[in-house]
mmCIF file of C-alpha atoms and ligand atoms in Angstrom:
data_model
loop_
_atom_site.group_PDB
_atom_site.id
_atom_site.type_symbol
_atom_site.label_atom_id
_atom_site.label_comp_id
_atom_site.label_asym_id
_atom_site.label_seq_id
_atom_site.Cartn_x
_atom_site.Cartn_y
_atom_site.Cartn_z
ATOM 1 C CA MET A 1 216.902 172.929 33.917
ATOM 2 C CA GLN A 2 219.079 169.805 33.685
ATOM 3 C CA LYS A 3 220.851 169.698 30.296
ATOM 4 C CA VAL A 4 223.079 166.613 30.627
ATOM 5 C CA ALA A 5 223.087 163.633 32.984
ATOM 6 C CA PRO A 6 225.379 164.135 36.022
ATOM 7 C CA THR A 7 227.116 160.885 35.019
ATOM 8 C CA ASN A 8 228.321 162.658 31.834
ATOM 9 C CA ILE A 9 230.033 165.400 33.849
ATOM 10 C CA VAL A 10 233.590 165.223 35.191
ATOM 11 C CA ALA A 11 234.504 167.629 38.014
ATOM 12 C CA ILE A 12 238.245 168.169 38.437
ATOM 13 C CA VAL A 13 239.158 169.399 41.906
ATOM 14 C CA ARG A 14 242.104 169.614 44.257
ATOM 15 C CA ASN A 15 240.237 168.233 47.292
ATOM 16 C CA PRO A 16 237.532 165.744 46.184
ATOM 17 C CA GLU A 17 235.999 165.579 49.680
ATOM 18 C CA THR A 18 234.860 169.207 49.291
ATOM 19 C CA ILE A 19 232.312 168.217 46.616
ATOM 20 C CA ASN A 20 230.819 165.032 48.030
ATOM 21 C CA ASP A 21 227.300 166.308 47.306
ATOM 22 C CA PHE A 22 228.081 166.322 43.553
ATOM 23 C CA LYS A 23 229.514 162.818 43.845
ATOM 24 C CA GLU A 24 226.255 161.651 45.402
ATOM 25 C CA GLN A 25 224.386 163.069 42.367
ATOM 26 C CA GLY A 26 226.544 160.902 40.051
ATOM 27 C CA VAL A 27 229.140 163.447 38.871
ATOM 28 C CA ILE A 28 232.520 161.799 38.162
ATOM 29 C CA ILE A 29 235.134 163.331 40.458
ATOM 30 C CA ARG A 30 238.823 163.466 39.519
ATOM 31 C CA GLN A 31 241.656 164.940 41.544
ATOM 32 C CA ALA A 32 244.218 167.366 40.075
ATOM 33 C CA ASP A 33 246.232 170.412 41.100
ATOM 34 C CA TYR A 34 246.783 173.515 38.947
ATOM 35 C CA ASN A 35 250.454 173.327 39.970
ATOM 36 C CA ASP A 36 250.848 169.711 38.812
ATOM 37 C CA TYR A 37 250.644 169.200 35.028
ATOM 38 C CA GLU A 38 250.742 165.379 35.280
ATOM 39 C CA THR A 39 247.607 165.238 37.463
ATOM 40 C CA LEU A 40 245.830 167.594 35.037
ATOM 41 C CA LYS A 41 246.865 165.510 32.011
ATOM 42 C CA GLN A 42 245.330 162.405 33.613
ATOM 43 C CA ALA A 43 242.214 164.220 34.763
ATOM 44 C CA PHE A 44 241.226 165.460 31.285
ATOM 45 C CA LYS A 45 241.369 161.951 29.734
ATOM 46 C CA GLY A 46 238.235 161.336 27.601
ATOM 47 C CA VAL A 47 236.788 164.790 28.308
ATOM 48 C CA GLU A 48 235.151 166.375 25.238
ATOM 49 C CA LYS A 49 234.287 169.930 26.300
ATOM 50 C CA ALA A 50 235.876 171.762 29.217
ATOM 51 C CA LEU A 51 234.999 174.733 31.404
ATOM 52 C CA GLN A 52 238.196 176.295 32.740
ATOM 53 C CA ILE A 53 237.572 178.480 35.796
ATOM 54 C CA SER A 54 240.301 181.107 36.182
ATOM 55 C CA THR A 55 242.602 180.604 39.146
ATOM 56 C CA ILE A 56 242.526 182.964 42.122
ATOM 57 C CA GLY A 57 246.375 183.016 42.113
ATOM 58 C CA VAL A 58 247.465 186.340 43.599
ATOM 59 C CA ASP A 59 251.023 186.182 42.277
ATOM 60 C CA VAL A 60 250.651 186.850 38.545
ATOM 61 C CA GLU A 61 253.535 184.611 37.401
ATOM 62 C CA THR A 62 252.290 181.641 39.489
ATOM 63 C CA ALA A 63 248.744 182.191 38.228
ATOM 64 C CA LYS A 64 249.886 182.314 34.592
ATOM 65 C CA GLN A 65 251.829 179.049 35.034
ATOM 66 C CA GLN A 66 248.828 177.345 36.725
ATOM 67 C CA GLU A 67 246.537 178.314 33.850
ATOM 68 C CA LYS A 68 249.171 177.299 31.277
ATOM 69 C CA ASN A 69 249.305 173.839 32.910
ATOM 70 C CA VAL A 70 245.530 173.508 32.459
ATOM 71 C CA VAL A 71 245.616 174.688 28.823
ATOM 72 C CA ASN A 72 248.491 172.322 27.968
ATOM 73 C CA ALA A 73 246.688 169.394 29.620
ATOM 74 C CA MET A 74 243.503 170.140 27.648
ATOM 75 C CA ALA A 75 245.469 170.401 24.386
ATOM 76 C CA LYS A 76 247.252 167.118 25.123
ATOM 77 C CA ASN A 77 243.853 165.414 25.497
ATOM 78 C CA ASN A 78 242.416 166.863 22.239
ATOM 79 C CA ILE A 79 239.551 168.652 23.960
ATOM 80 C CA LYS A 80 236.974 169.784 21.373
ATOM 81 C CA HIS A 81 235.773 173.034 22.989
ATOM 82 C CA ILE A 82 237.179 175.179 25.817
ATOM 83 C CA VAL A 83 234.972 177.631 27.718
ATOM 84 C CA TYR A 84 237.098 179.967 29.861
ATOM 85 C CA THR A 85 236.038 182.491 32.532
ATOM 86 C CA SER A 86 237.972 185.673 31.721
ATOM 87 C CA MET A 87 237.635 189.325 32.763
ATOM 88 C CA VAL A 88 235.418 192.022 31.260
ATOM 89 C CA GLN A 89 237.224 193.810 28.406
ATOM 90 C CA ALA A 90 240.382 191.766 29.016
ATOM 91 C CA ARG A 91 243.372 193.478 27.440
ATOM 92 C CA PRO A 92 247.027 194.173 28.262
ATOM 93 C CA ASN A 93 248.091 196.857 30.759
ATOM 94 C CA THR A 94 244.933 197.163 32.866
ATOM 95 C CA ILE A 95 245.066 198.732 36.314
ATOM 96 C CA PHE A 96 243.426 195.694 37.944
ATOM 97 C CA GLN A 97 246.278 193.186 38.263
ATOM 98 C CA GLY A 98 243.977 190.140 37.957
ATOM 99 C CA THR A 99 243.186 190.863 34.309
ATOM 100 C CA GLU A 100 246.785 190.249 33.215
ATOM 101 C CA THR A 101 246.569 186.492 33.892
ATOM 102 C CA GLN A 102 243.232 186.100 32.173
ATOM 103 C CA TYR A 103 244.282 187.975 29.015
ATOM 104 C CA HIS A 104 247.462 185.876 28.897
ATOM 105 C CA THR A 105 245.411 182.649 29.186
ATOM 106 C CA GLU A 106 243.007 183.771 26.422
ATOM 107 C CA GLU A 107 246.028 184.149 24.130
ATOM 108 C CA LEU A 108 247.376 180.696 25.133
ATOM 109 C CA ILE A 109 244.004 179.085 24.420
ATOM 110 C CA LYS A 110 243.812 180.758 20.979
ATOM 111 C CA LYS A 111 247.263 179.385 20.128
ATOM 112 C CA THR A 112 246.065 175.792 20.689
ATOM 113 C CA ASN A 113 243.572 176.178 17.793
ATOM 114 C CA ILE A 114 240.947 174.432 19.951
ATOM 115 C CA PRO A 115 237.534 176.110 19.503
ATOM 116 C CA TYR A 116 236.961 178.435 22.451
ATOM 117 C CA THR A 117 234.326 180.607 24.097
ATOM 118 C CA PHE A 118 235.517 183.359 26.425
ATOM 119 C CA PHE A 119 233.177 184.546 29.174
ATOM 120 C CA ARG A 120 234.619 187.968 30.008
ATOM 121 C CA ASN A 121 232.851 188.432 33.320
ATOM 122 C CA THR A 122 232.503 191.767 35.069
ATOM 123 C CA MET A 123 232.266 191.884 38.868
ATOM 124 C CA TYR A 124 229.813 189.491 40.524
ATOM 125 C CA MET A 125 226.839 190.782 42.538
ATOM 126 C CA GLU A 126 227.756 188.008 44.960
ATOM 127 C CA ALA A 127 231.012 189.916 45.680
ATOM 128 C CA ILE A 128 229.038 192.924 47.017
ATOM 129 C CA PRO A 129 228.858 191.723 50.664
ATOM 130 C CA GLU A 130 232.668 191.630 50.758
ATOM 131 C CA LEU A 131 233.005 194.958 48.927
ATOM 132 C CA ILE A 132 230.653 196.867 51.250
ATOM 133 C CA GLY A 133 231.779 195.140 54.471
ATOM 134 C CA ASN A 134 229.416 195.806 57.374
ATOM 135 C CA ALA A 135 227.739 198.818 55.704
ATOM 136 C CA LEU A 136 224.283 197.536 56.668
ATOM 137 C CA LEU A 137 225.288 198.002 60.306
ATOM 138 C CA THR A 138 227.429 201.152 60.043
ATOM 139 C CA ASN A 139 225.538 202.975 57.239
ATOM 140 C CA VAL A 140 228.874 203.614 55.518
ATOM 141 C CA ILE A 141 230.570 201.997 52.519
ATOM 142 C CA ARG A 142 234.288 202.795 52.825
ATOM 143 C CA TYR A 143 235.793 202.016 49.413
ATOM 144 C CA PRO A 144 238.315 203.914 47.229
ATOM 145 C CA SER A 145 236.420 203.603 43.923
ATOM 146 C CA GLY A 146 235.695 207.312 43.332
ATOM 147 C CA LYS A 147 232.835 207.780 40.872
ATOM 148 C CA GLY A 148 233.830 204.608 38.995
ATOM 149 C CA LYS A 149 230.935 202.362 37.957
ATOM 150 C CA VAL A 150 230.500 198.580 37.947
ATOM 151 C CA SER A 151 228.113 196.666 35.657
ATOM 152 C CA PHE A 152 227.454 194.016 38.361
ATOM 153 C CA VAL A 153 226.288 190.595 37.125
ATOM 154 C CA SER A 154 224.821 187.567 38.910
ATOM 155 C CA ARG A 155 227.074 184.514 39.140
ATOM 156 C CA THR A 156 223.995 182.268 38.994
ATOM 157 C CA ASP A 157 223.013 183.794 35.635
ATOM 158 C CA ILE A 158 226.578 183.274 34.366
ATOM 159 C CA ALA A 159 226.454 179.585 35.378
ATOM 160 C CA GLU A 160 223.214 179.082 33.416
ATOM 161 C CA ALA A 161 224.650 180.861 30.355
ATOM 162 C CA ILE A 162 227.780 178.699 30.508
ATOM 163 C CA ALA A 163 225.600 175.555 30.628
ATOM 164 C CA ASN A 164 223.797 176.827 27.490
ATOM 165 C CA VAL A 165 227.082 177.472 25.697
ATOM 166 C CA LEU A 166 228.462 174.035 26.578
ATOM 167 C CA THR A 167 225.347 172.314 25.244
ATOM 168 C CA GLU A 168 224.733 174.379 22.082
ATOM 169 C CA PRO A 169 226.840 174.130 18.874
ATOM 170 C CA THR A 170 226.869 177.845 17.960
ATOM 171 C CA HIS A 171 229.382 179.467 20.296
ATOM 172 C CA GLN A 172 232.754 178.390 18.956
ATOM 173 C CA ASN A 173 235.474 181.075 18.787
ATOM 174 C CA GLN A 174 233.242 183.688 20.415
ATOM 175 C CA THR A 175 234.168 186.239 23.066
ATOM 176 C CA TYR A 176 231.255 187.410 25.202
ATOM 177 C CA GLU A 177 231.411 190.438 27.500
ATOM 178 C CA ILE A 178 229.286 189.225 30.436
ATOM 179 C CA THR A 179 227.771 192.168 32.325
ATOM 180 C CA GLY A 180 224.593 193.543 33.822
ATOM 181 C CA ASN A 181 222.467 196.045 31.836
ATOM 182 C CA THR A 182 223.469 199.058 33.897
ATOM 183 C CA ALA A 183 226.640 200.201 35.634
ATOM 184 C CA TYR A 184 226.451 201.695 39.137
ATOM 185 C CA SER A 185 228.906 203.787 41.155
ATOM 186 C CA PHE A 186 229.247 202.839 44.804
ATOM 187 C CA ALA A 187 227.218 205.969 45.715
ATOM 188 C CA GLU A 188 224.458 204.693 43.398
ATOM 189 C CA LEU A 189 224.759 201.208 44.902
ATOM 190 C CA ALA A 190 224.269 202.788 48.352
ATOM 191 C CA GLN A 191 221.157 204.657 47.082
ATOM 192 C CA LEU A 192 219.766 201.440 45.670
ATOM 193 C CA ILE A 193 220.242 199.592 48.961
ATOM 194 C CA ASN A 194 218.670 202.549 50.787
ATOM 195 C CA ALA A 195 215.612 202.485 48.504
ATOM 196 C CA GLU A 196 215.151 198.711 48.737
ATOM 197 C CA LYS A 197 215.880 198.324 52.442
ATOM 198 C CA LYS A 198 214.796 201.722 53.864
ATOM 199 C CA MET A 199 218.292 202.531 55.070
ATOM 200 C CA ASN A 200 220.605 205.555 55.006
ATOM 201 C CA ILE A 201 223.937 204.228 53.740
ATOM 202 C CA GLN A 202 226.554 206.569 52.247
ATOM 203 C CA HIS A 203 229.605 205.840 50.153
ATOM 204 C CA ILE A 204 232.843 207.379 51.430
ATOM 205 C CA ASP A 205 235.638 207.406 48.853
ATOM 206 C CA ILE A 206 238.570 206.768 51.205
ATOM 207 C CA ALA A 207 242.259 207.057 50.258
ATOM 208 C CA ASP A 208 244.050 203.978 48.873
ATOM 209 C CA THR A 209 246.507 204.106 51.756
ATOM 210 C CA ASP A 210 243.690 204.030 54.351
ATOM 211 C CA PHE A 211 242.007 201.149 52.508
ATOM 212 C CA LYS A 212 245.225 199.126 52.436
ATOM 213 C CA GLU A 213 245.855 199.832 56.118
ATOM 214 C CA GLU A 214 242.313 198.690 56.997
ATOM 215 C CA LEU A 215 242.722 195.474 54.991
ATOM 216 C CA MET A 216 246.029 194.702 56.680
ATOM 217 C CA SER A 217 244.495 195.313 60.099
ATOM 218 C CA TYR A 218 242.367 192.209 59.324
ATOM 219 C CA GLN A 219 245.612 190.187 58.808
ATOM 220 C CA ILE A 220 245.126 190.189 55.019
ATOM 221 C CA PRO A 221 248.545 189.491 53.408
ATOM 222 C CA VAL A 222 250.142 192.523 51.737
ATOM 223 C CA GLU A 223 250.031 190.987 48.225
ATOM 224 C CA VAL A 224 246.273 190.350 48.563
ATOM 225 C CA ALA A 225 245.795 193.903 49.895
ATOM 226 C CA ASP A 226 247.696 195.270 46.866
ATOM 227 C CA LEU A 227 245.499 193.204 44.520
ATOM 228 C CA LEU A 228 242.351 194.580 46.189
ATOM 229 C CA VAL A 229 243.670 198.160 45.954
ATOM 230 C CA SER A 230 244.363 197.573 42.235
ATOM 231 C CA MET A 231 240.767 196.335 41.885
ATOM 232 C CA ALA A 232 239.361 199.527 43.459
ATOM 233 C CA ASN A 233 241.648 201.630 41.231
ATOM 234 C CA GLY A 234 240.481 199.626 38.206
ATOM 235 C CA ILE A 235 236.874 200.393 39.161
ATOM 236 C CA LYS A 236 237.748 204.096 39.590
ATOM 237 C CA ALA A 237 239.240 204.091 36.069
ATOM 238 C CA GLY A 238 236.100 202.483 34.582
ATOM 239 C CA GLU A 239 237.544 199.014 33.928
ATOM 240 C CA PHE A 240 234.358 197.307 35.205
ATOM 241 C CA SER A 241 231.751 199.704 33.749
ATOM 242 C CA PHE A 242 231.247 198.201 30.285
ATOM 243 C CA THR A 243 227.723 196.943 29.551
ATOM 244 C CA SER A 244 226.571 194.444 26.936
ATOM 245 C CA ASP A 245 223.407 192.461 26.192
ATOM 246 C CA SER A 246 225.366 189.241 25.490
ATOM 247 C CA LEU A 247 224.319 187.594 28.764
ATOM 248 C CA GLU A 248 220.584 188.128 28.129
ATOM 249 C CA LYS A 249 220.989 186.801 24.589
ATOM 250 C CA LEU A 250 222.705 183.667 25.939
ATOM 251 C CA LEU A 251 220.017 183.227 28.608
ATOM 252 C CA GLY A 252 217.059 184.056 26.336
ATOM 253 C CA ARG A 253 215.589 186.062 29.225
ATOM 254 C CA LYS A 254 216.240 189.085 31.444
ATOM 255 C CA SER A 255 219.234 188.820 33.740
ATOM 256 C CA LEU A 256 218.947 189.482 37.487
ATOM 257 C CA SER A 257 218.826 193.228 38.207
ATOM 258 C CA LEU A 258 220.852 194.831 40.959
ATOM 259 C CA ASN A 259 217.588 196.000 42.604
ATOM 260 C CA GLU A 260 216.487 192.381 42.944
ATOM 261 C CA TYR A 261 219.896 191.287 44.212
ATOM 262 C CA VAL A 262 220.206 193.943 46.947
ATOM 263 C CA LYS A 263 216.887 192.763 48.444
ATOM 264 C CA THR A 264 218.751 189.596 49.444
ATOM 265 C CA LEU A 265 221.506 191.429 51.357
ATOM 266 C CA HIS A 266 221.477 190.936 55.097
ATOM 267 C CA THR A 267 223.567 192.195 57.979
ATOM 268 C CA ALA A 268 225.499 188.965 58.685
ATOM 269 C CA VAL A 269 228.334 189.271 56.126
HETATM 270 N N1 LIG B 301 234.276 188.693 38.668
HETATM 271 C C1 LIG B 301 234.210 188.704 39.983
HETATM 272 O O1 LIG B 301 233.551 189.539 40.626
HETATM 273 C C2 LIG B 301 234.902 187.660 40.761
HETATM 274 C C3 LIG B 301 234.647 187.536 42.127
HETATM 275 C C4 LIG B 301 235.276 186.524 42.818
HETATM 276 C C5 LIG B 301 236.134 185.678 42.139
HETATM 277 N N2 LIG B 301 236.359 185.838 40.812
HETATM 278 C C6 LIG B 301 237.263 184.946 40.082
HETATM 279 O O2 LIG B 301 236.693 183.638 40.025
HETATM 280 C C7 LIG B 301 237.709 182.671 40.155
HETATM 281 C C8 LIG B 301 237.413 181.764 41.341
HETATM 282 O O3 LIG B 301 237.295 182.571 42.486
HETATM 283 P P1 LIG B 301 236.452 182.094 43.748
HETATM 284 O O4 LIG B 301 236.067 183.331 44.504
HETATM 285 O O5 LIG B 301 235.409 181.117 43.334
HETATM 286 O O6 LIG B 301 237.578 181.400 44.587
HETATM 287 P P2 LIG B 301 237.438 180.374 45.790
HETATM 288 O O7 LIG B 301 236.061 180.367 46.340
HETATM 289 O O8 LIG B 301 238.601 180.645 46.694
HETATM 290 O O9 LIG B 301 237.657 178.993 45.075
HETATM 291 C C9 LIG B 301 238.868 178.713 44.484
HETATM 292 C C10 LIG B 301 238.806 177.265 44.037
HETATM 293 O O10 LIG B 301 240.042 177.004 43.369
HETATM 294 C C11 LIG B 301 240.579 175.803 43.911
HETATM 295 N N3 LIG B 301 242.023 175.836 43.883
HETATM 296 C C12 LIG B 301 242.834 176.724 44.498
HETATM 297 N N4 LIG B 301 244.126 176.418 44.239
HETATM 298 C C13 LIG B 301 244.105 175.304 43.458
HETATM 299 C C14 LIG B 301 245.108 174.502 42.872
HETATM 300 N N5 LIG B 301 246.408 174.768 43.035
HETATM 301 N N6 LIG B 301 244.730 173.449 42.120
HETATM 302 C C15 LIG B 301 243.419 173.146 41.951
HETATM 303 N N7 LIG B 301 242.426 173.865 42.478
HETATM 304 C C16 LIG B 301 242.761 174.940 43.225
HETATM 305 C C17 LIG B 301 240.096 175.749 45.318
HETATM 306 O O11 LIG B 301 240.118 174.419 45.714
HETATM 307 P P3 LIG B 301 240.138 173.952 47.244
HETATM 308 O O12 LIG B 301 238.675 173.795 47.582
HETATM 309 O O13 LIG B 301 240.884 172.678 47.179
HETATM 310 O O14 LIG B 301 240.834 175.022 48.016
HETATM 311 C C18 LIG B 301 238.674 176.319 45.195
HETATM 312 O O15 LIG B 301 237.757 175.317 44.834
HETATM 313 C C19 LIG B 301 239.011 183.461 40.290
HETATM 314 O O16 LIG B 301 239.583 183.622 39.013
HETATM 315 C C20 LIG B 301 238.577 184.815 40.777
HETATM 316 O O17 LIG B 301 239.481 185.834 40.393
HETATM 317 C C21 LIG B 301 235.765 186.797 40.119
#
């Protein structure tokens, strides 16, 4: 459901040509780079409420600086409400390296005294094709997550909930843990795919070292491989298993179940 006119939305991107379809719908496009504070300061001019999407920066110090540039630029422009996509149960000293940046940014945003809403997202269902690789062809999920569980959530549901939060007055200074209703181990994910798609997939809990070697055999840079190993170790330690009904409350309806999502999986990943 459309909540505001596209002409009242500003999209700030590094490469405007990548979102020409939004431009055609009337969205105002402005160019800025997370690494360039001046471009960000210009881009936020006249913006009232902002959605800050966390950076994918692999190097934690670079990522923290990028997000600090965005927060400073929003503060400079007297933004009235910041919605920020953080990590489920964000806190210091997690095993998954990515959480460090997001917790740091939450603290920076709080210090600005601008009303905020934190979406602490667990892992996306839409990340499953990358996590399970070509399991639909090989019948094997090779992933070092042990018995650790993930409360997978649909990115589409998160987008709708964020639109609700940005257009309702009741979410200021709230932190929402955004998760599915149930957490699944990778063995349980395999069983679910098997039941839905009449397959015989098994989860093999491989060693970290084997996982890293496999990633690097696909020319994945070592720092990205280390980040992905830390993610699997975070899953093993339960860092993505928390469940909450916040998302369904924000949506006012049931969220997408993992059963429904796995029906959409196909072999071309
Ligand atoms: N919870 C989960 O399961 C999950 C899964 C995946 C991702 N995430 C998180 O979601 C966030 C986005 O990830 P994604 O998968 O959507 O990444 P993505 O598809 O690679 O998109 C990254 C976006 O950031 C832009 N960008 C990169 N460097 C930039 C810079 N210096 N200045 C301005 N824009 C820049 C890119 O712009 P260009 O188009 O110009 O390159 C691109 O639009 C990350 O924080 C990631 O950790 C979470």
